[in-house]
């Protein structure tokens, strides 16, 4: 995978760039729709391509390993063949997922023993087998096996956890570099910066991650409940250490405001369940602000969901109709709201890219953050 830094903003650390993978190009900054179990929930592939214009989607090792399982995925020729998405895919290593299975997982130097949330069966993830699993899934970008330290956690826990994540990273790199892709295209491994919210640990972790000289770098351990200003402060000094000529992926972020502020701090790649999860309970992000479509005020508003966003879904359906579908808990409600929110998120990062290239990103961001976060 190649990264071309195309423009660095004059008034901030924002960057515009281009990632080239064997499944196509990604223009950054970019938002990556979350497709945990091999599907972006309630969204067809054609909508991902046409309305949403997604360039890369996410999958997850933990979920895909448990269901449909590696035999089915390998039999299909990997996830791209299985779900028909022929553009880039990134898979998270499952670290975050198994750590959120609080009471049914056990961490040791070797790896993490856990019970499946589906049928209670027992499994062990190690840095080595998580690399092998992601080889079988076949994502273009795969994540190292790490521990996302809980927030809050004390300094000694954060230090021990970070050091174990670094030892696991060496094991991931050794295994990854000793194996080949199974499907004839290349895959890239991204390490993940940890250290919780302790500056000295974060600096140590960022330096260690940078030293690995991989094709891209991720910042983990954030968007886990810490205050936003703590997140921004951490991103700011970590990005001063991560190399300029590699893409930076901030995991699990975030609201439109979080994304624009993080772009200004030098982040290039984002993923978050918010646009799809919130869509399913009627929270719409629009170019005019945030709408809770279940609110009475929309019941006879026959105007399109979002006049200026473009894309079939956002202009074809009215607010009143979508509110009706949400109230009836219709399946179509989840589809319309998810396609709309993802169209908005891709539009937002696309606009950020345009304004970075045009040189007026900082002024644009100030106005846009205020506008899109307003509660209508
Ligand atoms: C929400 N805040 C947040 N998410 C984080 C993630 C997981 C990101 C994955 O979890 C889902 O987002 C909840 C996404 O959908 C799938 C496809 C399941 O994968 C994505 C992290 N993952 C790893 N490996 N390490 C981290 O330190 C880390 C930190 C995070 N903070």
Coordinates of C-alpha atoms and ligand atoms in Angstrom, one line a residue:
X1 CA 0.0 0.0 0.0
X2 CA 1.3 3.5 -0.9
X3 CA 0.4 6.8 0.8
X4 CA 0.8 10.1 -1.1
X5 CA 0.6 13.2 1.1
X6 CA -1.0 15.7 -1.3
X7 CA -1.4 18.9 0.8
X8 CA -0.8 20.0 4.4
X9 CA -3.1 22.8 5.6
X10 CA -1.3 26.1 6.4
X11 CA -3.5 27.0 9.4
X12 CA -3.7 23.5 11.0
X13 CA -2.2 20.0 10.9
X14 CA -5.0 18.9 8.5
X15 CA -3.8 16.9 5.5
X16 CA -5.2 15.7 2.2
X17 CA -3.7 12.5 0.8
X18 CA -4.2 9.4 -1.3
X19 CA -3.9 5.8 -0.2
X20 CA -3.4 3.3 -3.0
X21 CA -4.3 -0.4 -2.3
X22 CA -4.7 -3.4 -4.6
X23 CA -8.4 -2.9 -4.4
X24 CA -8.3 0.8 -5.3
X25 CA -7.6 4.3 -4.1
X26 CA -8.8 6.0 -1.0
X27 CA -8.8 9.9 -0.8
X28 CA -8.2 11.2 2.7
X29 CA -9.5 12.4 5.1
X30 CA -11.9 9.4 4.9
X31 CA -14.7 7.9 6.9
X32 CA -14.9 4.1 6.9
X33 CA -18.5 2.7 7.4
X34 CA -18.5 -0.1 10.0
X35 CA -19.4 -3.5 8.6
X36 CA -18.8 -5.6 11.7
X37 CA -20.1 -9.0 10.4
X38 CA -19.3 -8.4 6.8
X39 CA -22.2 -6.1 6.1
X40 CA -22.8 -2.4 6.9
X41 CA -26.0 -3.0 8.8
X42 CA -29.2 -2.4 6.6
X43 CA -27.1 -1.1 3.6
X44 CA -26.9 -2.6 0.2
X45 CA -23.5 -2.7 -1.7
X46 CA -25.0 -0.6 -4.5
X47 CA -26.0 2.2 -2.0
X48 CA -22.5 2.1 -0.5
X49 CA -21.1 2.7 -4.0
X50 CA -23.7 5.1 -5.4
X51 CA -25.4 7.3 -2.7
X52 CA -22.8 6.9 0.1
X53 CA -19.7 6.7 -2.2
X54 CA -17.8 4.8 0.4
X55 CA -14.2 4.1 -0.5
X56 CA -13.3 1.6 2.2
X57 CA -15.4 -0.4 4.7
X58 CA -14.6 -2.1 8.0
X59 CA -15.0 -5.7 9.1
X60 CA -14.1 -7.3 12.4
X61 CA -12.0 -10.3 13.1
X62 CA -13.8 -11.3 16.3
X63 CA -17.3 -11.4 14.7
X64 CA -16.2 -12.9 11.3
X65 CA -14.1 -15.6 13.0
X66 CA -17.1 -16.7 15.1
X67 CA -19.6 -16.4 12.2
X68 CA -19.5 -17.4 9.4
X69 CA -16.1 -18.8 10.4
X70 CA -12.8 -19.1 8.5
X71 CA -13.8 -22.2 6.4
X72 CA -16.7 -20.4 4.8
X73 CA -14.7 -17.2 4.3
X74 CA -11.7 -19.0 2.8
X75 CA -14.0 -21.2 0.6
X76 CA -15.4 -17.9 -0.8
X77 CA -11.9 -16.6 -1.5
X78 CA -12.0 -14.1 1.3
X79 CA -14.4 -11.4 2.5
X80 CA -14.3 -9.3 -0.7
X81 CA -15.6 -12.3 -2.7
X82 CA -18.0 -13.3 0.1
X83 CA -19.9 -10.0 0.4
X84 CA -19.1 -8.7 -3.0
X85 CA -17.4 -5.5 -1.9
X86 CA -14.5 -5.2 -4.4
X87 CA -13.0 -2.0 -3.0
X88 CA -10.7 -1.7 0.0
X89 CA -11.6 -3.3 3.4
X90 CA -9.9 -2.8 6.8
X91 CA -10.4 -5.3 9.6
X92 CA -10.0 -4.5 13.3
X93 CA -8.1 -7.2 15.1
X94 CA -10.8 -8.1 17.6
X95 CA -8.8 -6.7 20.5
X96 CA -11.4 -4.2 21.4
X97 CA -14.2 -6.7 21.1
X98 CA -12.8 -9.4 23.3
X99 CA -11.9 -6.8 25.9
X100 CA -15.5 -5.6 26.0
X101 CA -16.5 -9.2 26.8
X102 CA -15.6 -8.3 30.4
X103 CA -16.6 -11.4 32.4
X104 CA -16.0 -14.0 29.8
X105 CA -12.4 -13.4 28.8
X106 CA -9.0 -13.9 30.4
X107 CA -5.9 -12.0 29.4
X108 CA -2.4 -13.5 29.6
X109 CA 1.0 -12.9 27.9
X110 CA 0.0 -15.6 25.4
X111 CA -3.2 -13.9 24.4
X112 CA -6.8 -13.7 25.3
X113 CA -9.1 -16.7 26.2
X114 CA -12.7 -15.8 25.7
X115 CA -16.2 -17.4 25.3
X116 CA -18.2 -16.7 22.2
X117 CA -21.1 -14.3 22.8
X118 CA -23.1 -16.5 20.4
X119 CA -22.8 -20.0 21.8
X120 CA -20.5 -19.8 24.8
X121 CA -17.8 -21.9 23.0
X122 CA -14.2 -21.3 24.2
X123 CA -11.5 -19.7 22.0
X124 CA -8.0 -18.2 22.3
X125 CA -6.8 -15.2 20.3
X126 CA -3.0 -14.7 20.1
X127 CA -1.1 -12.2 18.1
X128 CA -0.1 -15.0 15.8
X129 CA -3.5 -16.5 15.1
X130 CA -5.1 -13.1 14.8
X131 CA -2.7 -12.4 11.9
X132 CA -3.6 -15.8 10.4
X133 CA -7.3 -15.1 10.8
X134 CA -6.9 -11.7 9.1
X135 CA -5.0 -13.3 6.3
X136 CA -8.0 -15.6 5.7
X137 CA -10.5 -12.7 5.8
X138 CA -8.3 -10.9 3.4
X139 CA -8.7 -7.2 4.3
X140 CA -6.3 -4.8 2.5
X141 CA -5.5 -3.2 5.9
X142 CA -5.3 -5.3 9.1
X143 CA -4.8 -4.1 12.6
X144 CA -2.3 -5.4 15.2
X145 CA -3.7 -7.4 18.2
X146 CA -3.7 -5.0 21.1
X147 CA -5.3 -4.3 24.4
X148 CA -7.5 -1.2 24.4
X149 CA -7.0 -0.2 28.1
X150 CA -10.3 0.7 29.8
X151 CA -11.0 4.3 30.8
X152 CA -10.3 5.3 33.5
X153 CA -7.4 3.0 34.5
X154 CA -4.5 3.8 36.8
X155 CA -1.0 4.5 35.6
X156 CA 0.5 1.1 36.4
X157 CA -2.3 -0.7 34.6
X158 CA -1.9 1.6 31.5
X159 CA 1.9 1.0 31.6
X160 CA 1.7 -2.8 31.9
X161 CA -1.0 -3.0 29.2
X162 CA 0.9 -0.8 26.8
X163 CA 4.1 -2.8 27.3
X164 CA 2.2 -6.0 26.6
X165 CA 0.6 -4.5 23.5
X166 CA 4.1 -3.6 22.3
X167 CA 5.4 -7.2 22.9
X168 CA 2.2 -8.5 21.1
X169 CA 3.0 -6.0 18.2
X170 CA 6.4 -7.6 17.7
X171 CA 4.8 -11.0 17.5
X172 CA 2.2 -9.7 15.0
X173 CA 4.9 -8.2 12.8
X174 CA 7.0 -11.4 12.9
X175 CA 4.0 -13.6 12.0
X176 CA 2.7 -11.1 9.4
X177 CA 6.1 -10.7 7.7
X178 CA 6.6 -14.5 7.7
X179 CA 3.3 -15.2 5.9
X180 CA 1.8 -14.2 2.6
X181 CA -1.6 -13.1 1.5
X182 CA -3.8 -16.0 0.4
X183 CA -5.6 -14.4 -2.5
X184 CA -2.9 -12.8 -4.7
X185 CA -3.1 -9.2 -3.4
X186 CA -1.1 -7.5 -0.8
X187 CA -2.3 -6.7 2.8
X188 CA -0.8 -4.1 5.2
X189 CA -0.5 -4.2 8.9
X190 CA -1.1 -1.1 11.0
X191 CA 0.2 -0.9 14.6
X192 CA -1.8 0.8 17.3
X193 CA -0.6 3.5 19.8
X194 CA -1.8 2.9 23.3
X195 CA -0.9 4.4 26.8
X196 CA -4.4 5.5 27.9
X197 CA -4.4 9.3 28.8
X198 CA -0.8 9.4 30.3
X199 CA 1.4 11.7 28.2
X200 CA 4.7 9.9 29.0
X201 CA 3.2 6.5 28.1
X202 CA 1.6 7.8 24.9
X203 CA 4.9 9.4 23.8
X204 CA 6.7 6.1 24.5
X205 CA 4.0 4.2 22.6
X206 CA 4.0 6.6 19.6
X207 CA 7.8 6.4 19.4
X208 CA 7.7 2.6 19.5
X209 CA 4.9 2.4 16.9
X210 CA 6.7 4.9 14.6
X211 CA 9.9 2.8 14.8
X212 CA 8.1 -0.2 13.4
X213 CA 8.0 1.7 10.1
X214 CA 4.8 0.0 8.9
X215 CA 2.7 1.5 6.0
X216 CA 0.2 3.3 8.3
X217 CA -0.4 3.9 12.0
X218 CA -3.4 3.9 14.3
X219 CA -4.2 5.6 17.5
X220 CA -6.2 3.4 19.9
X221 CA -7.4 3.5 23.4
X222 CA -9.4 6.7 22.8
X223 CA -13.2 7.3 22.4
X224 CA -13.6 5.0 25.4
X225 CA -15.3 7.6 27.6
X226 CA -12.5 10.1 28.2
X227 CA -13.4 13.8 27.9
X228 CA -13.1 15.2 24.3
X229 CA -10.4 17.7 25.3
X230 CA -8.3 14.9 26.7
X231 CA -8.7 13.0 23.4
X232 CA -7.7 16.1 21.3
X233 CA -4.7 16.8 23.6
X234 CA -3.5 13.2 23.2
X235 CA -4.0 13.1 19.4
X236 CA -2.1 16.5 19.1
X237 CA 1.1 15.4 20.7
X238 CA 1.0 11.8 19.3
X239 CA 0.6 13.1 15.8
X240 CA 3.8 15.2 16.3
X241 CA 5.6 11.8 16.7
X242 CA 3.9 9.6 14.1
X243 CA 5.6 10.1 10.7
X244 CA 4.1 12.7 8.3
X245 CA 4.4 10.3 5.3
X246 CA 2.2 7.6 6.7
X247 CA -1.7 7.7 7.2
X248 CA -3.0 8.0 10.7
X249 CA -6.2 6.1 11.7
X250 CA -8.1 7.2 14.8
X251 CA -10.1 4.2 16.0
X252 CA -13.8 4.5 16.8
X253 CA -14.3 8.2 16.3
X254 CA -16.8 9.9 16.3
X255 CA -19.3 12.7 16.0
X256 CA -19.0 15.2 13.1
X257 CA -17.4 17.6 15.5
X258 CA -14.9 15.0 16.8
X259 CA -14.0 14.2 13.2
X260 CA -13.4 17.7 12.0
X261 CA -11.4 18.6 15.1
X262 CA -9.3 15.5 14.7
X263 CA -8.7 16.2 11.0
X264 CA -7.3 19.6 12.1
X265 CA -5.0 17.7 14.4
X266 CA -3.6 15.5 11.5
X267 CA -5.9 12.4 11.5
X268 CA -6.6 10.9 8.1
X269 CA -8.9 7.9 8.7
X270 CA -12.0 7.4 10.9
X271 CA -14.5 4.7 11.8
X272 CA -17.5 4.9 14.1
X273 CA -20.7 2.9 14.6
X274 CA -22.5 6.2 15.4
X275 CA -24.0 7.0 11.9
X276 CA -25.4 3.5 11.6
X277 CA -26.3 2.8 15.2
X278 CA -27.9 6.2 15.8
X279 CA -29.7 5.9 12.5
X280 CA -31.6 2.8 13.7
X281 CA -33.1 4.9 16.6
X282 CA -33.9 7.9 14.4
X283 CA -31.0 10.3 15.0
X284 CA -30.2 11.9 11.7
X285 CA -27.1 14.0 10.9
X286 CA -27.9 16.6 8.2
X287 CA -26.1 19.5 6.5
X288 CA -28.5 21.8 8.6
X289 CA -28.0 20.0 12.0
X290 CA -29.0 17.0 14.0
X291 CA -32.6 15.8 13.8
X292 CA -34.4 13.4 16.1
X293 CA -36.9 12.2 13.6
X294 CA -39.1 10.7 16.3
X295 CA -39.9 14.2 17.5
X296 CA -43.5 15.4 17.0
X297 CA -42.3 18.5 15.1
X298 CA -41.5 16.5 12.0
X299 CA -44.8 14.6 11.7
X300 CA -46.1 16.9 8.9
X301 CA -42.8 18.2 7.5
X302 CA -43.0 16.9 3.9
X303 CA -39.6 18.3 2.9
X304 CA -36.8 15.9 1.9
X305 CA -34.6 14.5 4.7
X306 CA -31.7 16.7 3.5
X307 CA -32.3 18.9 0.4
X308 CA -28.6 20.0 -0.1
X309 CA -26.8 16.7 0.7
X310 CA -27.5 15.0 -2.7
X311 CA -27.9 11.3 -3.2
X312 CA -31.2 9.5 -4.0
X313 CA -32.2 8.5 -0.4
X314 CA -31.7 11.9 1.2
X315 CA -33.8 13.8 -1.3
X316 CA -36.4 11.1 -2.4
X317 CA -37.9 10.5 1.1
X318 CA -39.6 13.2 3.3
X319 CA -39.0 13.8 7.0
X320 CA -42.7 13.0 7.7
X321 CA -42.5 9.7 5.9
X322 CA -39.3 8.6 7.6
X323 CA -40.7 9.6 10.9
X324 CA -43.7 7.4 10.2
X325 CA -41.5 4.4 9.3
X326 CA -39.4 4.9 12.4
X327 CA -42.5 5.0 14.6
X328 CA -43.8 1.8 13.0
X329 CA -40.3 0.3 13.5
X330 CA -40.3 -0.6 9.8
X331 CA -37.2 -2.3 8.3
X332 CA -37.1 0.4 5.6
X333 CA -36.6 3.0 8.3
X334 CA -33.2 1.5 9.3
X335 CA -32.2 1.3 5.6
X336 CA -33.2 4.9 4.8
X337 CA -31.7 6.5 7.9
X338 CA -28.4 4.4 7.7
X339 CA -27.9 5.3 4.0
X340 CA -28.6 9.0 4.7
X341 CA -26.3 9.2 7.8
X342 CA -23.4 7.5 6.0
X343 CA -23.9 9.7 2.9
X344 CA -23.6 12.7 5.3
X345 CA -20.5 11.4 7.0
X346 CA -18.8 10.7 3.6
X347 CA -19.9 14.2 2.4
X348 CA -18.5 15.8 5.5
X349 CA -15.0 14.3 5.1
X350 CA -15.1 14.9 1.4
X351 CA -15.8 18.6 2.1
X352 CA -13.0 18.7 4.6
X353 CA -10.7 17.4 1.9
X354 CA -11.8 20.0 -0.6
X355 CA -11.3 22.9 1.9
X356 CA -7.8 21.6 2.8
X357 CA -6.9 21.6 -0.9
X358 CA -8.5 25.0 -1.3
X359 CA -6.6 26.4 1.7
X360 CA -9.6 27.6 3.8
X361 CA -10.1 24.6 6.0
X362 CA -9.8 26.4 9.4
X363 CA -12.5 29.0 8.6
X364 CA -14.7 26.4 7.0
X365 CA -14.4 24.0 10.0
X366 CA -15.4 26.7 12.5
X367 CA -18.7 27.4 10.6
X368 CA -19.4 23.8 9.8
X369 CA -18.9 22.4 13.3
X370 CA -21.4 24.9 14.7
X371 CA -23.9 24.2 11.9
X372 CA -23.9 20.4 11.8
X373 CA -23.9 19.9 15.6
X374 CA -26.9 22.2 16.1
X375 CA -30.0 20.3 17.4
X376 CA -32.9 21.0 15.2
Ligands
LIG1 C1 -15.8 3.5 19.8 N1 -14.6 3.8 20.4 C2 -13.5 3.0 20.1 N2 -13.5 1.9 19.2 C3 -12.3 1.4 19.3 C4 -11.7 0.3 18.7 C5 -12.6 -0.6 17.9 C6 -13.0 -0.2 16.6 C7 -13.9 -1.3 16.2 O1 -15.1 -1.4 17.0 C8 -16.2 -0.8 16.4 O2 -16.3 0.5 17.0 C9 -16.9 0.5 18.2 C10 -15.8 -0.7 15.0 O3 -16.6 -1.7 14.3 C11 -15.9 -2.9 14.2 C12 -15.9 -3.3 12.7 C13 -16.4 -3.9 15.2 O4 -14.5 -2.6 14.5 C14 -14.4 -1.3 14.9 C15 -10.4 -0.2 19.0 N3 -9.9 -1.3 18.4 C16 -8.6 -1.7 18.7 N4 -8.1 -2.8 18.2 N5 -7.9 -1.0 19.6 C17 -8.3 0.1 20.2 O5 -7.6 0.7 21.1 C18 -9.6 0.6 19.9 C19 -10.2 1.8 20.5 C20 -11.5 2.1 20.2 N6 -12.3 3.1 20.7

